[in-house]
Amino acid sequence: MSPALDGAEVAVGGSRLVTLARHRDALGVLTVGQDLPFPVARFFTVEEVPADEFRGWHAHRECHQLLVALRGSVIALVDDGRERQEVLLDDPGTGLHMPPMVWGRQRAYSPDALLLVLASHPYDRGDYLEDYDEFVALRGTAS
Amino acid sequence: MSPALDGAEVAVGGSRLVTLARHRDALGVLTVGQDLPFPVARFFTVEEVPADEFRGWHAHRECHQLLVALRGSVIALVDDGRERQEVLLDDPGTGLHMPPMVWGRQRAYSPDALLLVLASHPYDRGDYLEDYDEFVALRGTAS
């Protein structure tokens, strides 16, 4: 596994870092996510995750996700069944776009971390792949 | 103007409070925004707003917005040209849906406040109404 990367290009399974505009003036700081890689049907936030805990460990069949650490930091894994990479998300101005069929896991949440996840689809239990071997087999079939 | 309200029903111009599910377990706190009142094309966050500053003071012709105070608190005004109300947003589990043609302003950001705004449309300068009298006139015409 690669070490956690900060700001480096991410390419595993079509994942990529998306830059969000940040504007600071006398009225505060505005961070803008527009021209998103997909229309957003759902969002969730994750916080208060113990530093030694992992979240995720699954892929989605159809759902795109965009992960943004609005506060603090978290390390996000992306894995396409052949390569895996970890990405340090520690900047509200950078989102990680995870297309469907990319295996993910998040770890090392800082105590103040607030992770925003935007998703392209409503929640659907059937969209989750939670068996890594099955995921790898499906990726192999698809490519 | 009404005093700031906490959790009360909001009805001005069709505005309403939306409850987001909050789940706490050993892996942290998950807050879920699904069955959103509109598909999301864009989002932005606002933070580090001085306590005595105001933001907003405009309406949108077409764009819906959902405001969620992910951290801290902020007071949001909703005004339909006839009635106005202020709503205290201080709970990540509650969003304020502002339909189009509702005049808004936000004030009294707490020092740690992080306001998430989800929007139904891409940014469009022409969607903004920034003249209150024009807004009131347009509301009067529409009703």
Tab-separated table of C-alpha atoms in Angstrom:
chain	number	residue	atom	x	y	z
A	1	MET	CA	0.000	0.000	0.000
A	2	SER	CA	1.162	3.484	-0.797
A	3	PRO	CA	1.717	5.863	2.066
A	4	ALA	CA	-0.944	8.481	2.618
A	5	LEU	CA	-0.622	11.109	-0.079
A	6	ASP	CA	-1.377	14.770	0.312
A	7	GLY	CA	-2.618	16.510	-2.789
A	8	ALA	CA	-1.092	14.007	-5.174
A	9	GLU	CA	-3.048	12.853	-8.181
A	10	VAL	CA	-5.351	9.976	-7.446
A	11	ALA	CA	-6.176	7.676	-10.307
A	12	VAL	CA	-7.097	4.339	-8.777
A	13	GLY	CA	-10.325	3.164	-10.374
A	14	GLY	CA	-10.996	6.605	-11.826
A	15	SER	CA	-10.890	8.312	-8.441
A	16	ARG	CA	-9.691	11.873	-8.470
A	17	LEU	CA	-9.250	14.925	-6.336
A	18	VAL	CA	-11.637	17.790	-7.031
A	19	THR	CA	-10.702	21.342	-6.112
A	20	LEU	CA	-13.340	23.441	-4.394
A	21	ALA	CA	-13.024	27.220	-4.586
A	22	ARG	CA	-12.280	28.968	-1.275
A	23	HIS	CA	-12.988	32.660	-0.848
A	24	ARG	CA	-11.997	34.581	2.256
A	25	ASP	CA	-13.123	38.118	2.961
A	26	ALA	CA	-14.319	40.279	5.870
A	27	LEU	CA	-17.572	38.268	6.021
A	28	GLY	CA	-15.848	34.918	6.507
A	29	VAL	CA	-14.786	31.958	4.429
A	30	LEU	CA	-16.900	30.572	1.605
A	31	THR	CA	-16.108	27.159	0.121
A	32	VAL	CA	-17.949	26.335	-3.102
A	33	GLY	CA	-18.621	22.938	-4.636
A	34	GLN	CA	-20.024	23.465	-8.101
A	35	ASP	CA	-19.645	21.669	-11.417
A	36	LEU	CA	-19.876	18.536	-9.306
A	37	PRO	CA	-19.047	15.267	-11.053
A	38	PHE	CA	-22.593	14.005	-10.462
A	39	PRO	CA	-26.013	15.288	-9.338
A	40	VAL	CA	-26.407	14.791	-5.614
A	41	ALA	CA	-29.362	12.813	-4.278
A	42	ARG	CA	-28.179	12.384	-0.695
A	43	PHE	CA	-25.525	13.503	1.728
A	44	PHE	CA	-24.193	12.422	5.056
A	45	THR	CA	-21.604	13.561	7.537
A	46	VAL	CA	-19.337	11.492	9.760
A	47	GLU	CA	-17.745	12.805	12.945
A	48	GLU	CA	-16.549	11.791	16.408
A	49	VAL	CA	-14.851	8.697	15.019
A	50	PRO	CA	-12.261	7.258	17.421
A	51	ALA	CA	-8.748	7.659	15.998
A	52	ASP	CA	-8.125	3.905	15.903
A	53	GLU	CA	-11.407	3.006	14.210
A	54	PHE	CA	-12.055	2.287	10.538
A	55	ARG	CA	-15.206	3.087	8.603
A	56	GLY	CA	-16.265	1.913	5.171
A	57	TRP	CA	-14.759	-1.252	3.720
A	58	HIS	CA	-17.169	-1.596	0.863
A	59	ALA	CA	-17.776	-0.467	-2.704
A	60	HIS	CA	-20.890	0.780	-4.477
A	61	ARG	CA	-22.192	-0.746	-7.679
A	62	GLU	CA	-23.716	2.460	-9.068
A	63	CYS	CA	-23.329	5.243	-6.534
A	64	HIS	CA	-20.753	8.019	-6.919
A	65	GLN	CA	-19.453	9.712	-3.794
A	66	LEU	CA	-17.550	12.904	-3.087
A	67	LEU	CA	-15.713	13.063	0.241
A	68	VAL	CA	-14.679	16.380	1.765
A	69	ALA	CA	-13.033	16.828	5.167
A	70	LEU	CA	-14.772	20.051	6.189
A	71	ARG	CA	-12.920	20.048	9.508
A	72	GLY	CA	-9.876	18.106	10.638
A	73	SER	CA	-8.456	15.213	8.670
A	74	VAL	CA	-9.105	11.634	7.631
A	75	ILE	CA	-7.221	9.106	5.519
A	76	ALA	CA	-9.297	7.598	2.702
A	77	LEU	CA	-8.397	4.395	0.900
A	78	VAL	CA	-9.304	3.849	-2.747
A	79	ASP	CA	-8.853	0.392	-4.258
A	80	ASP	CA	-9.888	-0.842	-7.694
A	81	GLY	CA	-9.019	-4.488	-7.070
A	82	ARG	CA	-5.577	-4.086	-8.641
A	83	GLU	CA	-4.146	-0.992	-7.040
A	84	ARG	CA	-4.843	0.759	-3.803
A	85	GLN	CA	-3.872	4.152	-2.550
A	86	GLU	CA	-4.467	6.175	0.577
A	87	VAL	CA	-5.260	9.857	0.386
A	88	LEU	CA	-4.992	12.312	3.247
A	89	LEU	CA	-8.036	14.558	3.232
A	90	ASP	CA	-7.179	17.530	5.410
A	91	ASP	CA	-8.347	20.492	3.342
A	92	PRO	CA	-11.938	21.699	2.944
A	93	GLY	CA	-10.898	22.908	-0.495
A	94	THR	CA	-10.275	19.392	-1.801
A	95	GLY	CA	-12.816	16.646	-2.416
A	96	LEU	CA	-12.177	13.021	-3.298
A	97	HIS	CA	-14.467	11.744	-6.035
A	98	MET	CA	-14.969	7.995	-5.738
A	99	PRO	CA	-16.801	6.587	-8.764
A	100	PRO	CA	-18.801	3.369	-8.492
A	101	MET	CA	-16.871	0.118	-8.189
A	102	VAL	CA	-14.065	1.612	-6.135
A	103	TRP	CA	-13.484	-0.046	-2.797
A	104	GLY	CA	-13.150	2.375	0.067
A	105	ARG	CA	-12.262	2.647	3.716
A	106	GLN	CA	-11.586	5.633	5.952
A	107	ARG	CA	-9.335	5.727	9.000
A	108	ALA	CA	-7.303	7.996	11.241
A	109	TYR	CA	-10.027	10.534	11.807
A	110	SER	CA	-8.645	13.464	13.775
A	111	PRO	CA	-10.632	14.293	16.922
A	112	ASP	CA	-12.224	17.327	15.276
A	113	ALA	CA	-12.800	15.667	11.886
A	114	LEU	CA	-16.063	16.342	10.079
A	115	LEU	CA	-16.345	14.389	6.851
A	116	LEU	CA	-19.011	15.396	4.346
A	117	VAL	CA	-20.038	12.761	1.800
A	118	LEU	CA	-22.224	13.654	-1.174
A	119	ALA	CA	-23.816	10.701	-2.970
A	120	SER	CA	-25.371	10.374	-6.413
A	121	HIS	CA	-28.071	7.889	-5.426
A	122	PRO	CA	-30.594	7.406	-2.639
A	123	TYR	CA	-29.658	4.836	-0.054
A	124	ASP	CA	-30.007	1.297	-1.408
A	125	ARG	CA	-28.768	-1.697	0.536
A	126	GLY	CA	-28.411	-3.621	-2.754
A	127	ASP	CA	-25.911	-1.072	-4.071
A	128	TYR	CA	-23.326	-2.094	-1.481
A	129	LEU	CA	-20.622	-4.627	-2.187
A	130	GLU	CA	-19.245	-5.755	1.153
A	131	ASP	CA	-17.336	-8.879	0.126
A	132	TYR	CA	-13.910	-7.856	-1.134
A	133	ASP	CA	-13.342	-11.062	-3.118
A	134	GLU	CA	-16.671	-10.600	-4.870
A	135	PHE	CA	-15.711	-6.999	-5.618
A	136	VAL	CA	-12.383	-8.068	-7.150
A	137	ALA	CA	-14.119	-10.746	-9.204
A	138	LEU	CA	-16.662	-8.235	-10.512
A	139	ARG	CA	-13.929	-5.722	-11.364
A	140	GLY	CA	-12.084	-8.465	-13.227
A	141	THR	CA	-15.182	-9.364	-15.207
A	142	ALA	CA	-15.834	-5.737	-16.082
A	143	SER	CA	-12.350	-4.939	-17.395
B	1	MET	CA	-39.951	40.561	13.547
B	2	SER	CA	-40.378	37.377	15.527
B	3	PRO	CA	-37.667	36.462	17.960
B	4	ALA	CA	-35.344	33.679	16.920
B	5	LEU	CA	-37.182	30.390	17.167
B	6	ASP	CA	-35.681	27.063	18.059
B	7	GLY	CA	-37.313	24.050	16.457
B	8	ALA	CA	-40.634	25.783	15.884
B	9	GLU	CA	-42.512	25.213	12.685
B	10	VAL	CA	-41.434	27.507	9.899
B	11	ALA	CA	-43.967	28.326	7.243
B	12	VAL	CA	-42.977	31.680	5.805
B	13	GLY	CA	-43.066	31.418	2.036
B	14	GLY	CA	-43.165	27.624	2.196
B	15	SER	CA	-39.967	27.363	4.211
B	16	ARG	CA	-39.775	24.410	6.541
B	17	LEU	CA	-37.492	22.570	8.874
B	18	VAL	CA	-36.266	19.196	7.655
B	19	THR	CA	-35.133	16.541	10.105
B	20	LEU	CA	-31.935	14.681	9.307
B	21	ALA	CA	-31.391	11.281	10.894
B	22	ARG	CA	-28.559	11.113	13.450
B	23	HIS	CA	-27.012	7.774	14.379
B	24	ARG	CA	-24.433	7.428	17.131
B	25	ASP	CA	-22.488	4.244	17.770
B	26	ALA	CA	-18.969	3.118	18.670
B	27	LEU	CA	-17.732	4.245	15.232
B	28	GLY	CA	-18.894	7.823	15.647
B	29	VAL	CA	-21.836	9.966	14.634
B	30	LEU	CA	-23.524	9.685	11.250
B	31	THR	CA	-25.946	12.393	10.083
B	32	VAL	CA	-27.961	11.517	6.986
B	33	GLY	CA	-29.689	13.859	4.572
B	34	GLN	CA	-31.837	11.783	2.256
B	35	ASP	CA	-35.233	12.241	0.626
B	36	LEU	CA	-34.048	15.792	0.078
B	37	PRO	CA	-36.674	18.271	-1.103
B	38	PHE	CA	-34.737	18.838	-4.348
B	39	PRO	CA	-31.856	17.322	-6.330
B	40	VAL	CA	-28.617	19.067	-5.413
B	41	ALA	CA	-26.512	20.675	-8.127
B	42	ARG	CA	-24.152	22.651	-5.924
B	43	PHE	CA	-23.132	23.147	-2.330
B	44	PHE	CA	-21.198	25.658	-0.327
B	45	THR	CA	-20.092	26.142	3.231
B	46	VAL	CA	-19.784	29.352	5.235
B	47	GLU	CA	-17.560	29.706	8.293
B	48	GLU	CA	-15.433	32.169	10.242
B	49	VAL	CA	-18.141	34.813	10.017
B	50	PRO	CA	-17.679	37.589	12.601
B	51	ALA	CA	-20.494	37.515	15.170
B	52	ASP	CA	-21.716	40.986	14.256
B	53	GLU	CA	-21.769	40.421	10.511
B	54	PHE	CA	-24.716	39.577	8.293
B	55	ARG	CA	-24.677	37.413	5.177
B	56	GLY	CA	-27.310	36.962	2.516
B	57	TRP	CA	-29.981	39.616	2.068
B	58	HIS	CA	-31.323	38.312	-1.202
B	59	ALA	CA	-33.786	35.823	-2.663
B	60	HIS	CA	-33.492	33.345	-5.521
B	61	ARG	CA	-35.902	33.249	-8.419
B	62	GLU	CA	-35.624	29.500	-9.043
B	63	CYS	CA	-33.052	28.016	-6.703
B	64	HIS	CA	-33.990	25.972	-3.641
B	65	GLN	CA	-31.592	25.881	-0.715
B	66	LEU	CA	-31.192	23.705	2.345
B	67	LEU	CA	-29.219	25.220	5.231
B	68	VAL	CA	-27.672	23.019	7.921
B	69	ALA	CA	-25.503	24.268	10.783
B	70	LEU	CA	-23.068	21.346	10.903
B	71	ARG	CA	-21.166	22.996	13.747
B	72	GLY	CA	-22.105	25.859	16.023
B	73	SER	CA	-25.119	28.057	15.398
B	74	VAL	CA	-26.493	30.739	13.123
B	75	ILE	CA	-29.769	32.647	12.965
B	76	ALA	CA	-31.485	32.510	9.576
B	77	LEU	CA	-34.174	34.913	8.466
B	78	VAL	CA	-36.949	33.857	6.089
B	79	ASP	CA	-39.219	36.515	4.607
B	80	ASP	CA	-41.914	36.126	1.947
B	81	GLY	CA	-42.599	39.816	1.569
B	82	ARG	CA	-45.502	39.686	4.023
B	83	GLU	CA	-44.151	37.805	6.998
B	84	ARG	CA	-40.689	37.272	8.313
B	85	GLN	CA	-39.323	34.886	10.868
B	86	GLU	CA	-35.934	34.095	12.326
B	87	VAL	CA	-34.875	30.529	12.939
B	88	LEU	CA	-32.038	29.442	15.174
B	89	LEU	CA	-30.062	26.729	13.423
B	90	ASP	CA	-27.965	25.048	16.092
B	91	ASP	CA	-28.498	21.352	15.415
B	92	PRO	CA	-26.814	19.294	12.673
B	93	GLY	CA	-29.953	17.159	12.678
B	94	THR	CA	-32.157	19.984	11.397
B	95	GLY	CA	-32.049	21.660	8.002
B	96	LEU	CA	-33.933	24.744	6.855
B	97	HIS	CA	-35.438	24.367	3.386
B	98	MET	CA	-35.789	27.733	1.684
B	99	PRO	CA	-37.798	27.474	-1.540
B	100	PRO	CA	-37.339	30.007	-4.329
B	101	MET	CA	-38.750	33.498	-3.790
B	102	VAL	CA	-38.012	33.535	-0.075
B	103	TRP	CA	-35.843	36.402	1.081
B	104	GLY	CA	-33.026	35.354	3.371
B	105	ARG	CA	-30.332	36.672	5.624
B	106	GLN	CA	-28.077	34.958	8.154
B	107	ARG	CA	-26.568	36.516	11.246
B	108	ALA	CA	-25.142	35.775	14.693
B	109	TYR	CA	-22.764	33.066	13.542
B	110	SER	CA	-21.113	31.469	16.549
B	111	PRO	CA	-17.302	31.454	16.389
B	112	ASP	CA	-17.222	27.733	15.536
B	113	ALA	CA	-20.204	27.845	13.143
B	114	LEU	CA	-19.999	25.826	9.930
B	115	LEU	CA	-23.038	26.332	7.733
B	116	LEU	CA	-23.635	23.890	4.884
B	117	VAL	CA	-25.889	25.082	2.064
B	118	LEU	CA	-27.149	22.681	-0.589
B	119	ALA	CA	-28.561	24.313	-3.733
B	120	SER	CA	-30.798	22.981	-6.484
B	121	HIS	CA	-29.234	24.969	-9.300
B	122	PRO	CA	-25.783	25.868	-10.549
B	123	TYR	CA	-24.616	29.362	-9.717
B	124	ASP	CA	-26.393	31.950	-11.843
B	125	ARG	CA	-26.016	35.656	-11.177
B	126	GLY	CA	-29.392	36.242	-12.846
B	127	ASP	CA	-31.141	34.017	-10.297
B	128	TYR	CA	-30.438	36.490	-7.497
B	129	LEU	CA	-32.911	39.129	-6.427
B	130	GLU	CA	-31.008	41.694	-4.404
B	131	ASP	CA	-33.494	44.555	-4.336
B	132	TYR	CA	-35.993	43.954	-1.532
B	133	ASP	CA	-38.664	46.229	-3.016
B	134	GLU	CA	-38.431	44.415	-6.331
B	135	PHE	CA	-38.716	41.109	-4.461
B	136	VAL	CA	-41.857	42.264	-2.642
B	137	ALA	CA	-43.362	43.507	-5.893
B	138	LEU	CA	-42.681	40.199	-7.609
B	139	ARG	CA	-44.179	38.229	-4.691
B	140	GLY	CA	-47.265	40.423	-4.853
B	141	THR	CA	-47.637	39.794	-8.559
B	142	ALA	CA	-47.238	36.067	-8.130
B	143	SER	CA	-49.824	35.634	-5.383
